[in-house]
């Protein structure tokens, strides 16, 4: 059964205590009635351009998957302990109309334009042609900015097409009239919690820009940000589809072993840069890894009797820093999207950079096979899957956790229940997922097993991972360590 996950360009921000993101898969698929889905924030696919094939549609909203990020109190505490980007020396275009707020009755309303606003629009050198129009400054009942193609924001950013819409707001493809270039603009809802979440992402992105001004460590570039009448707006470089969306559009045909190698290598390199600078991403997943260019060749696979797409360029960028957390900041109890969540997070034992390494192990598996390693929405079932695939959970962790999933140090799980049968029938020891006995495949699964070590302090670090023999075949022209050696980063 095909998966129902929809995400192209994804710059999300934390929303409610339970996000949803459910996928139905070719395997590990069934319906779950124990939890109630809520919309997840996302940044839509580039449907409008031939280069960015794929669609955004409402499918993503209709099929969802859980993603908890901690209690609202924890998020408020985290926000209060993080520097506001509005105090930064790098502040850009902080709009004076920040005081406009959407009324609590959620009825549609219109922001009145002052005479000075109208004069600015009339005098703008970019809005005098017939293809541009002055914005109406109106919000809908959910707080989204209402605009039309051709509207120009701040006399500079001309909206050409909407790329996607999510819980957080909208993403538009825009023309920067000042620099004469096309970029992506994330327009956050005029709602306080989303506005504050956007500020957190801006903080992380500004710090990354300071540490890596040339963008050599494969993190997405934030080009600008501003507050537009209560809507936080963030401009990013325009990229291609996510590695997930490309996989979905390709009928979940896995990437080749060489493609998996290069994508995984870049992911380890980018996240290692974050870890070296005392930052944990906390939301790594295939939707948050974007191809720089998702154009492809198509060829007929005689064995499968259908056309298969082959990505031309496997260069990627890491996105979505809305949940990134520095070591000195408050750490929410629950982080990461369910399917990529480390055991120490589920068991509420505290987390740090190793939780990202676990997520990367799950992602590499998914790129290799086209299916999710842990397809579940329930903590106890998730732990049962881990034990089925990876062996018994660490006794130390089982005894230390204050959660109720263990009894006398053993997982409290009924193998004979319907859930138990599901886990038994759909999960198997990790090495049995290996498609070939070739050395490349063996090394790949060795790396995955090291990343999926239960104990965080025994889990491989990304500095060690990037030197793993699996990456020895990365061509010299694609290697990134030379830049790493020549440019020191703070530690």
GROMACS .gro file of C-alpha atoms in nm:
model
  491
    1UNK     CA    1   0.000   0.000   0.000
    2UNK     CA    2   0.151   0.338  -0.091
    3UNK     CA    3   0.237   0.579   0.183
    4UNK     CA    4   0.031   0.887   0.244
    5UNK     CA    5   0.297   1.128   0.354
    6UNK     CA    6   0.315   1.459   0.172
    7UNK     CA    7   0.607   1.690   0.212
    8UNK     CA    8   0.833   1.867  -0.026
    9UNK     CA    9   1.004   2.175   0.110
   10UNK     CA   10   0.955   2.160   0.482
   11UNK     CA   11   1.039   2.444   0.717
   12UNK     CA   12   0.813   2.352   1.003
   13UNK     CA   13   0.767   2.487   1.349
   14UNK     CA   14   0.642   2.314   1.662
   15UNK     CA   15   0.269   2.304   1.700
   16UNK     CA   16   0.050   2.127   1.950
   17UNK     CA   17   0.158   1.856   2.193
   18UNK     CA   18   0.067   1.589   1.941
   19UNK     CA   19   0.149   1.643   1.574
   20UNK     CA   20   0.036   1.395   1.323
   21UNK     CA   21   0.210   1.234   1.043
   22UNK     CA   22   0.073   0.896   0.958
   23UNK     CA   23   0.194   0.692   0.669
   24UNK     CA   24   0.044   0.391   0.510
   25UNK     CA   25   0.321   0.180   0.370
   26UNK     CA   26   0.385  -0.102   0.135
   27UNK     CA   27   0.467  -0.292   0.451
   28UNK     CA   28   0.421  -0.227   0.822
   29UNK     CA   29   0.084  -0.068   0.738
   30UNK     CA   30  -0.248  -0.071   0.919
   31UNK     CA   31  -0.489   0.176   1.074
   32UNK     CA   32  -0.454   0.304   1.427
   33UNK     CA   33  -0.753   0.408   1.628
   34UNK     CA   34  -0.585   0.491   1.954
   35UNK     CA   35  -0.477   0.842   1.870
   36UNK     CA   36  -0.646   1.133   1.702
   37UNK     CA   37  -0.453   1.302   1.427
   38UNK     CA   38  -0.387   1.673   1.413
   39UNK     CA   39  -0.247   1.863   1.117
   40UNK     CA   40   0.132   1.876   1.089
   41UNK     CA   41   0.324   2.178   0.973
   42UNK     CA   42   0.492   2.143   0.640
   43UNK     CA   43   0.636   2.325   0.344
   44UNK     CA   44   0.478   2.207   0.018
   45UNK     CA   45   0.632   2.056  -0.292
   46UNK     CA   46   0.727   2.258  -0.597
   47UNK     CA   47   0.434   2.162  -0.814
   48UNK     CA   48   0.434   2.466  -1.035
   49UNK     CA   49   0.777   2.425  -1.194
   50UNK     CA   50   0.896   2.143  -1.421
   51UNK     CA   51   1.208   2.125  -1.211
   52UNK     CA   52   1.011   2.066  -0.892
   53UNK     CA   53   0.783   1.785  -0.992
   54UNK     CA   54   0.547   1.643  -0.736
   55UNK     CA   55   0.230   1.774  -0.580
   56UNK     CA   56   0.127   1.925  -0.255
   57UNK     CA   57  -0.254   1.872  -0.249
   58UNK     CA   58  -0.463   1.789   0.057
   59UNK     CA   59  -0.337   1.434   0.084
   60UNK     CA   60  -0.085   1.538   0.349
   61UNK     CA   61  -0.364   1.675   0.565
   62UNK     CA   62  -0.581   1.369   0.517
   63UNK     CA   63  -0.316   1.116   0.612
   64UNK     CA   64  -0.106   1.207   0.911
   65UNK     CA   65   0.142   1.077   1.164
   66UNK     CA   66   0.198   1.158   1.531
   67UNK     CA   67   0.486   1.374   1.641
   68UNK     CA   68   0.490   1.487   2.004
   69UNK     CA   69   0.716   1.774   2.111
   70UNK     CA   70   0.648   1.801   2.485
   71UNK     CA   71   0.390   1.985   2.689
   72UNK     CA   72   0.283   2.342   2.625
   73UNK     CA   73   0.443   2.440   2.955
   74UNK     CA   74   0.774   2.295   2.840
   75UNK     CA   75   0.754   2.486   2.515
   76UNK     CA   76   0.677   2.811   2.697
   77UNK     CA   77   0.977   2.752   2.922
   78UNK     CA   78   1.195   2.678   2.621
   79UNK     CA   79   1.081   2.997   2.450
   80UNK     CA   80   1.144   3.207   2.760
   81UNK     CA   81   1.500   3.077   2.782
   82UNK     CA   82   1.598   3.144   2.425
   83UNK     CA   83   1.712   3.481   2.290
   84UNK     CA   84   1.453   3.651   2.074
   85UNK     CA   85   1.571   3.716   1.723
   86UNK     CA   86   1.417   4.061   1.740
   87UNK     CA   87   1.703   4.158   1.970
   88UNK     CA   88   1.968   4.037   1.726
   89UNK     CA   89   2.208   4.267   1.552
   90UNK     CA   90   2.121   4.071   1.240
   91UNK     CA   91   1.757   4.182   1.259
   92UNK     CA   92   1.605   4.252   0.917
   93UNK     CA   93   1.299   4.455   0.818
   94UNK     CA   94   1.125   4.424   1.156
   95UNK     CA   95   0.786   4.561   1.051
   96UNK     CA   96   0.620   4.818   1.274
   97UNK     CA   97   0.278   4.666   1.231
   98UNK     CA   98   0.363   4.381   1.466
   99UNK     CA   99   0.082   4.490   1.700
  100UNK     CA  100  -0.191   4.371   1.464
  101UNK     CA  101  -0.348   4.058   1.604
  102UNK     CA  102  -0.622   3.832   1.481
  103UNK     CA  103  -0.939   3.872   1.694
  104UNK     CA  104  -1.031   3.581   1.917
  105UNK     CA  105  -1.366   3.529   1.746
  106UNK     CA  106  -1.167   3.407   1.440
  107UNK     CA  107  -1.382   3.610   1.202
  108UNK     CA  108  -1.224   3.743   0.889
  109UNK     CA  109  -1.096   4.097   0.924
  110UNK     CA  110  -0.901   4.351   0.722
  111UNK     CA  111  -0.599   4.551   0.832
  112UNK     CA  112  -0.649   4.916   0.740
  113UNK     CA  113  -0.372   5.070   0.540
  114UNK     CA  114  -0.245   5.408   0.647
  115UNK     CA  115  -0.202   5.690   0.399
  116UNK     CA  116   0.175   5.643   0.433
  117UNK     CA  117   0.134   5.276   0.332
  118UNK     CA  118  -0.056   5.379   0.021
  119UNK     CA  119   0.199   5.644  -0.064
  120UNK     CA  120   0.484   5.392  -0.034
  121UNK     CA  121   0.304   5.153  -0.267
  122UNK     CA  122   0.240   5.426  -0.523
  123UNK     CA  123   0.604   5.539  -0.519
  124UNK     CA  124   0.761   5.193  -0.524
  125UNK     CA  125   0.981   5.140  -0.832
  126UNK     CA  126   0.882   4.772  -0.832
  127UNK     CA  127   0.501   4.806  -0.827
  128UNK     CA  128   0.442   5.032  -1.124
  129UNK     CA  129   0.405   4.757  -1.383
  130UNK     CA  130   0.072   4.598  -1.465
  131UNK     CA  131   0.182   4.254  -1.335
  132UNK     CA  132   0.216   4.373  -0.975
  133UNK     CA  133  -0.055   4.469  -0.732
  134UNK     CA  134  -0.067   4.614  -0.382
  135UNK     CA  135  -0.145   4.360  -0.107
  136UNK     CA  136  -0.483   4.379   0.070
  137UNK     CA  137  -0.344   4.310   0.421
  138UNK     CA  138  -0.622   4.067   0.506
  139UNK     CA  139  -0.609   3.752   0.721
  140UNK     CA  140  -0.848   3.459   0.692
  141UNK     CA  141  -1.028   3.304   0.987
  142UNK     CA  142  -0.730   3.079   1.065
  143UNK     CA  143  -0.476   3.362   1.061
  144UNK     CA  144  -0.327   3.293   0.716
  145UNK     CA  145  -0.230   3.602   0.520
  146UNK     CA  146  -0.466   3.644   0.225
  147UNK     CA  147  -0.282   3.741  -0.091
  148UNK     CA  148  -0.298   3.695  -0.464
  149UNK     CA  149  -0.030   3.620  -0.719
  150UNK     CA  150   0.131   3.949  -0.812
  151UNK     CA  151   0.112   4.101  -0.464
  152UNK     CA  152   0.436   4.269  -0.354
  153UNK     CA  153   0.545   4.262   0.010
  154UNK     CA  154   0.770   4.536   0.150
  155UNK     CA  155   0.793   4.681  -0.202
  156UNK     CA  156   1.039   4.401  -0.274
  157UNK     CA  157   0.899   4.047  -0.268
  158UNK     CA  158   0.658   3.970  -0.549
  159UNK     CA  159   0.447   3.659  -0.494
  160UNK     CA  160   0.431   3.439  -0.803
  161UNK     CA  161   0.266   3.118  -0.680
  162UNK     CA  162   0.178   2.937  -0.358
  163UNK     CA  163   0.394   2.629  -0.309
  164UNK     CA  164   0.213   2.489  -0.009
  165UNK     CA  165  -0.004   2.551   0.295
  166UNK     CA  166   0.017   2.399   0.641
  167UNK     CA  167  -0.070   2.447   1.004
  168UNK     CA  168   0.210   2.703   1.045
  169UNK     CA  169   0.115   2.917   0.744
  170UNK     CA  170   0.192   2.921   0.373
  171UNK     CA  171   0.497   2.894   0.153
  172UNK     CA  172   0.515   3.097  -0.165
  173UNK     CA  173   0.754   3.113  -0.457
  174UNK     CA  174   0.851   3.478  -0.481
  175UNK     CA  175   1.060   3.707  -0.698
  176UNK     CA  176   1.306   3.920  -0.504
  177UNK     CA  177   1.277   4.237  -0.712
  178UNK     CA  178   1.578   4.395  -0.546
  179UNK     CA  179   1.817   4.109  -0.624
  180UNK     CA  180   1.632   3.977  -0.929
  181UNK     CA  181   1.622   3.619  -0.804
  182UNK     CA  182   1.355   3.363  -0.718
  183UNK     CA  183   1.336   3.237  -0.359
  184UNK     CA  184   1.093   3.058  -0.127
  185UNK     CA  185   0.909   3.260   0.137
  186UNK     CA  186   0.756   3.098   0.443
  187UNK     CA  187   0.469   3.318   0.565
  188UNK     CA  188   0.372   3.229   0.921
  189UNK     CA  189   0.016   3.266   1.048
  190UNK     CA  190  -0.074   3.575   1.248
  191UNK     CA  191  -0.103   3.357   1.559
  192UNK     CA  192   0.119   3.402   1.863
  193UNK     CA  193   0.238   3.043   1.910
  194UNK     CA  194   0.344   3.009   1.546
  195UNK     CA  195   0.505   3.351   1.551
  196UNK     CA  196   0.711   3.253   1.856
  197UNK     CA  197   0.805   2.919   1.702
  198UNK     CA  198   0.926   3.100   1.391
  199UNK     CA  199   1.149   3.321   1.607
  200UNK     CA  200   1.314   3.010   1.750
  201UNK     CA  201   1.390   2.883   1.402
  202UNK     CA  202   1.529   3.222   1.301
  203UNK     CA  203   1.757   3.216   1.605
  204UNK     CA  204   1.900   2.877   1.511
  205UNK     CA  205   1.942   2.975   1.146
  206UNK     CA  206   2.118   3.300   1.234
  207UNK     CA  207   2.360   3.112   1.457
  208UNK     CA  208   2.428   2.863   1.177
  209UNK     CA  209   2.486   3.152   0.936
  210UNK     CA  210   2.743   3.302   1.175
  211UNK     CA  211   2.925   2.969   1.207
  212UNK     CA  212   2.903   2.880   0.839
  213UNK     CA  213   2.860   3.199   0.634
  214UNK     CA  214   2.956   3.023   0.310
  215UNK     CA  215   2.699   2.746   0.358
  216UNK     CA  216   2.962   2.474   0.322
  217UNK     CA  217   2.801   2.243   0.578
  218UNK     CA  218   2.487   2.173   0.376
  219UNK     CA  219   2.232   2.348   0.598
  220UNK     CA  220   1.964   2.545   0.413
  221UNK     CA  221   2.039   2.915   0.370
  222UNK     CA  222   1.810   3.170   0.530
  223UNK     CA  223   1.827   3.473   0.300
  224UNK     CA  224   1.609   3.717   0.494
  225UNK     CA  225   1.338   3.743   0.757
  226UNK     CA  226   1.089   4.009   0.855
  227UNK     CA  227   0.766   4.069   1.046
  228UNK     CA  228   0.493   4.159   0.798
  229UNK     CA  229   0.188   4.290   0.987
  230UNK     CA  230   0.204   4.013   1.247
  231UNK     CA  231   0.320   3.745   1.002
  232UNK     CA  232   0.676   3.627   1.055
  233UNK     CA  233   0.824   3.569   0.709
  234UNK     CA  234   1.142   3.374   0.634
  235UNK     CA  235   1.304   3.368   0.289
  236UNK     CA  236   1.506   3.061   0.190
  237UNK     CA  237   1.699   2.945  -0.110
  238UNK     CA  238   1.479   2.754  -0.353
  239UNK     CA  239   1.548   2.381  -0.352
  240UNK     CA  240   1.402   2.062  -0.500
  241UNK     CA  241   1.191   1.780  -0.359
  242UNK     CA  242   1.264   1.608  -0.031
  243UNK     CA  243   1.422   1.266  -0.049
  244UNK     CA  244   1.091   1.133   0.080
  245UNK     CA  245   0.875   1.300  -0.184
  246UNK     CA  246   1.104   1.180  -0.459
  247UNK     CA  247   1.078   0.828  -0.314
  248UNK     CA  248   0.699   0.852  -0.301
  249UNK     CA  249   0.674   0.986  -0.655
  250UNK     CA  250   0.891   0.692  -0.762
  251UNK     CA  251   0.642   0.439  -0.620
  252UNK     CA  252   0.871   0.383  -0.321
  253UNK     CA  253   1.146   0.229  -0.528
  254UNK     CA  254   1.450   0.251  -0.300
  255UNK     CA  255   1.757   0.453  -0.386
  256UNK     CA  256   2.057   0.263  -0.518
  257UNK     CA  257   2.336   0.165  -0.278
  258UNK     CA  258   2.560   0.442  -0.418
  259UNK     CA  259   2.284   0.701  -0.389
  260UNK     CA  260   2.214   0.594  -0.031
  261UNK     CA  261   2.587   0.625   0.039
  262UNK     CA  262   2.615   0.982  -0.090
  263UNK     CA  263   2.292   1.108   0.071
  264UNK     CA  264   2.384   0.947   0.405
  265UNK     CA  265   2.737   1.086   0.389
  266UNK     CA  266   2.608   1.441   0.338
  267UNK     CA  267   2.352   1.398   0.617
  268UNK     CA  268   2.619   1.280   0.861
  269UNK     CA  269   2.842   1.570   0.757
  270UNK     CA  270   2.570   1.835   0.802
  271UNK     CA  271   2.448   1.705   1.139
  272UNK     CA  272   2.806   1.657   1.263
  273UNK     CA  273   2.853   2.030   1.203
  274UNK     CA  274   2.553   2.100   1.428
  275UNK     CA  275   2.680   1.862   1.696
  276UNK     CA  276   3.027   2.015   1.687
  277UNK     CA  277   2.861   2.346   1.765
  278UNK     CA  278   2.656   2.213   2.056
  279UNK     CA  279   2.330   2.199   1.864
  280UNK     CA  280   2.089   1.905   1.827
  281UNK     CA  281   1.848   1.908   1.532
  282UNK     CA  282   1.589   1.679   1.706
  283UNK     CA  283   1.366   1.636   1.399
  284UNK     CA  284   1.567   1.450   1.139
  285UNK     CA  285   1.358   1.259   0.885
  286UNK     CA  286   1.346   1.209   0.507
  287UNK     CA  287   1.109   1.506   0.466
  288UNK     CA  288   1.374   1.737   0.607
  289UNK     CA  289   1.643   1.639   0.357
  290UNK     CA  290   1.596   1.819   0.024
  291UNK     CA  291   1.764   1.765  -0.309
  292UNK     CA  292   1.928   2.076  -0.448
  293UNK     CA  293   1.786   1.973  -0.785
  294UNK     CA  294   1.533   1.690  -0.805
  295UNK     CA  295   1.540   1.646  -1.183
  296UNK     CA  296   1.570   1.285  -1.295
  297UNK     CA  297   1.608   1.040  -1.578
  298UNK     CA  298   1.349   0.772  -1.640
  299UNK     CA  299   1.412   0.421  -1.763
  300UNK     CA  300   1.205   0.105  -1.800
  301UNK     CA  301   1.277  -0.166  -1.545
  302UNK     CA  302   1.214  -0.496  -1.722
  303UNK     CA  303   1.211  -0.689  -1.395
  304UNK     CA  304   0.949  -0.464  -1.236
  305UNK     CA  305   0.781  -0.399  -1.572
  306UNK     CA  306   0.744  -0.026  -1.510
  307UNK     CA  307   0.931   0.301  -1.548
  308UNK     CA  308   1.166   0.394  -1.267
  309UNK     CA  309   1.304   0.741  -1.193
  310UNK     CA  310   1.672   0.794  -1.125
  311UNK     CA  311   1.773   1.118  -0.956
  312UNK     CA  312   2.045   1.294  -1.155
  313UNK     CA  313   2.214   1.479  -0.871
  314UNK     CA  314   2.215   1.346  -0.513
  315UNK     CA  315   2.338   1.671  -0.357
  316UNK     CA  316   2.113   1.755  -0.060
  317UNK     CA  317   2.048   2.023   0.204
  318UNK     CA  318   1.927   1.986   0.561
  319UNK     CA  319   1.622   2.192   0.657
  320UNK     CA  320   1.372   2.261   0.938
  321UNK     CA  321   1.554   2.400   1.239
  322UNK     CA  322   1.236   2.496   1.425
  323UNK     CA  323   1.308   2.238   1.696
  324UNK     CA  324   1.687   2.263   1.699
  325UNK     CA  325   1.814   2.295   2.056
  326UNK     CA  326   2.147   2.419   2.190
  327UNK     CA  327   2.309   2.230   2.478
  328UNK     CA  328   2.250   2.514   2.723
  329UNK     CA  329   1.879   2.545   2.642
  330UNK     CA  330   1.586   2.369   2.801
  331UNK     CA  331   1.536   2.021   2.656
  332UNK     CA  332   1.171   1.922   2.609
  333UNK     CA  333   1.090   1.574   2.733
  334UNK     CA  334   0.965   1.447   2.396
  335UNK     CA  335   1.129   1.536   2.064
  336UNK     CA  336   1.157   1.389   1.714
  337UNK     CA  337   0.892   1.255   1.481
  338UNK     CA  338   0.765   0.920   1.609
  339UNK     CA  339   0.926   0.688   1.356
  340UNK     CA  340   1.272   0.836   1.412
  341UNK     CA  341   1.252   0.875   1.790
  342UNK     CA  342   1.535   0.729   1.998
  343UNK     CA  343   1.466   0.493   2.290
  344UNK     CA  344   1.605   0.735   2.549
  345UNK     CA  345   1.342   0.988   2.437
  346UNK     CA  346   1.056   0.735   2.460
  347UNK     CA  347   1.177   0.627   2.805
  348UNK     CA  348   1.214   0.992   2.915
  349UNK     CA  349   1.575   0.943   3.023
  350UNK     CA  350   1.699   1.272   2.878
  351UNK     CA  351   1.856   1.323   2.538
  352UNK     CA  352   2.142   1.496   2.359
  353UNK     CA  353   2.316   1.470   2.022
  354UNK     CA  354   2.300   1.085   2.011
  355UNK     CA  355   1.924   1.105   1.952
  356UNK     CA  356   2.002   1.257   1.610
  357UNK     CA  357   2.232   0.964   1.532
  358UNK     CA  358   1.948   0.718   1.602
  359UNK     CA  359   1.724   0.914   1.364
  360UNK     CA  360   1.990   0.900   1.092
  361UNK     CA  361   2.012   0.522   1.130
  362UNK     CA  362   1.635   0.497   1.072
  363UNK     CA  363   1.659   0.731   0.771
  364UNK     CA  364   1.940   0.534   0.604
  365UNK     CA  365   1.735   0.215   0.642
  366UNK     CA  366   1.438   0.388   0.478
  367UNK     CA  367   1.641   0.517   0.184
  368UNK     CA  368   1.778   0.166   0.130
  369UNK     CA  369   1.445  -0.022   0.146
  370UNK     CA  370   1.176   0.240   0.083
  371UNK     CA  371   0.987   0.146   0.401
  372UNK     CA  372   0.986   0.276   0.756
  373UNK     CA  373   1.182   0.074   1.007
  374UNK     CA  374   0.947   0.140   1.300
  375UNK     CA  375   0.590   0.178   1.169
  376UNK     CA  376   0.386   0.246   1.481
  377UNK     CA  377   0.212   0.518   1.681
  378UNK     CA  378   0.232   0.357   2.025
  379UNK     CA  379   0.525   0.375   2.267
  380UNK     CA  380   0.497   0.021   2.402
  381UNK     CA  381   0.458  -0.123   2.052
  382UNK     CA  382   0.752   0.090   1.936
  383UNK     CA  383   0.970  -0.063   2.209
  384UNK     CA  384   0.846  -0.413   2.115
  385UNK     CA  385   0.949  -0.349   1.755
  386UNK     CA  386   1.293  -0.239   1.872
  387UNK     CA  387   1.336  -0.561   2.066
  388UNK     CA  388   1.219  -0.770   1.771
  389UNK     CA  389   1.461  -0.595   1.531
  390UNK     CA  390   1.755  -0.504   1.754
  391UNK     CA  391   1.737  -0.738   2.054
  392UNK     CA  392   1.653  -0.685   2.419
  393UNK     CA  393   1.652  -0.326   2.541
  394UNK     CA  394   1.932  -0.230   2.779
  395UNK     CA  395   1.859  -0.349   3.133
  396UNK     CA  396   2.004  -0.027   3.273
  397UNK     CA  397   1.762   0.182   3.068
  398UNK     CA  398   1.469  -0.044   3.157
  399UNK     CA  399   1.543  -0.008   3.529
  400UNK     CA  400   1.614   0.366   3.516
  401UNK     CA  401   1.303   0.476   3.329
  402UNK     CA  402   1.005   0.602   3.527
  403UNK     CA  403   0.767   0.508   3.249
  404UNK     CA  404   0.538   0.206   3.295
  405UNK     CA  405   0.653   0.001   2.998
  406UNK     CA  406   0.869  -0.244   3.194
  407UNK     CA  407   0.807  -0.495   3.471
  408UNK     CA  408   1.108  -0.619   3.667
  409UNK     CA  409   1.339  -0.486   3.396
  410UNK     CA  410   1.158  -0.659   3.108
  411UNK     CA  411   0.925  -0.505   2.852
  412UNK     CA  412   0.563  -0.557   2.956
  413UNK     CA  413   0.439  -0.687   2.624
  414UNK     CA  414   0.194  -0.960   2.522
  415UNK     CA  415   0.326  -1.148   2.218
  416UNK     CA  416  -0.006  -1.328   2.176
  417UNK     CA  417  -0.217  -1.011   2.144
  418UNK     CA  418  -0.316  -0.872   1.803
  419UNK     CA  419  -0.047  -0.606   1.842
  420UNK     CA  420   0.201  -0.876   1.936
  421UNK     CA  421   0.116  -1.075   1.625
  422UNK     CA  422   0.152  -0.764   1.412
  423UNK     CA  423   0.502  -0.696   1.545
  424UNK     CA  424   0.603  -1.060   1.507
  425UNK     CA  425   0.475  -1.083   1.148
  426UNK     CA  426   0.603  -0.747   1.024
  427UNK     CA  427   0.936  -0.709   1.200
  428UNK     CA  428   1.247  -0.926   1.183
  429UNK     CA  429   1.609  -0.904   1.299
  430UNK     CA  430   1.792  -0.615   1.136
  431UNK     CA  431   2.040  -0.820   0.932
  432UNK     CA  432   1.755  -1.006   0.760
  433UNK     CA  433   1.652  -0.682   0.584
  434UNK     CA  434   1.981  -0.684   0.393
  435UNK     CA  435   1.912  -0.728   0.021
  436UNK     CA  436   2.251  -0.865  -0.075
  437UNK     CA  437   2.556  -1.032   0.076
  438UNK     CA  438   2.785  -0.795  -0.111
  439UNK     CA  439   3.039  -0.608   0.100
  440UNK     CA  440   2.874  -0.269   0.037
  441UNK     CA  441   2.545  -0.393   0.179
  442UNK     CA  442   2.715  -0.559   0.474
  443UNK     CA  443   2.900  -0.237   0.559
  444UNK     CA  444   2.580  -0.036   0.528
  445UNK     CA  445   2.402  -0.256   0.781
  446UNK     CA  446   2.704  -0.251   1.009
  447UNK     CA  447   2.682   0.131   1.014
  448UNK     CA  448   2.305   0.123   1.075
  449UNK     CA  449   2.347  -0.121   1.365
  450UNK     CA  450   2.608   0.108   1.525
  451UNK     CA  451   2.368   0.402   1.494
  452UNK     CA  452   2.084   0.200   1.648
  453UNK     CA  453   2.272   0.112   1.966
  454UNK     CA  454   2.033   0.143   2.261
  455UNK     CA  455   2.272   0.313   2.502
  456UNK     CA  456   2.331   0.674   2.385
  457UNK     CA  457   2.687   0.682   2.523
  458UNK     CA  458   2.774   0.365   2.326
  459UNK     CA  459   2.613   0.485   2.003
  460UNK     CA  460   2.854   0.578   1.726
  461UNK     CA  461   2.924   0.951   1.693
  462UNK     CA  462   2.895   1.122   1.357
  463UNK     CA  463   3.266   1.196   1.359
  464UNK     CA  464   3.322   0.820   1.378
  465UNK     CA  465   3.039   0.745   1.136
  466UNK     CA  466   3.178   0.964   0.860
  467UNK     CA  467   3.502   0.762   0.877
  468UNK     CA  468   3.317   0.428   0.860
  469UNK     CA  469   3.435   0.195   0.576
  470UNK     CA  470   3.092   0.224   0.415
  471UNK     CA  471   3.188   0.577   0.305
  472UNK     CA  472   3.528   0.477   0.166
  473UNK     CA  473   3.381   0.462  -0.185
  474UNK     CA  474   3.266   0.825  -0.183
  475UNK     CA  475   3.440   0.975  -0.491
  476UNK     CA  476   3.714   1.224  -0.411
  477UNK     CA  477   3.528   1.507  -0.587
  478UNK     CA  478   3.230   1.453  -0.355
  479UNK     CA  479   3.425   1.440  -0.030
  480UNK     CA  480   3.371   1.724   0.215
  481UNK     CA  481   3.630   1.656   0.486
  482UNK     CA  482   3.892   1.878   0.317
  483UNK     CA  483   3.677   2.179   0.392
  484UNK     CA  484   3.624   2.051   0.745
  485UNK     CA  485   4.001   2.033   0.803
  486UNK     CA  486   4.062   2.383   0.667
  487UNK     CA  487   3.781   2.562   0.850
  488UNK     CA  488   3.766   2.520   1.225
  489UNK     CA  489   3.432   2.540   1.402
  490UNK     CA  490   3.360   2.622   1.763
  491UNK     CA  491   3.345   2.323   1.995
   0.00000   0.00000   0.00000
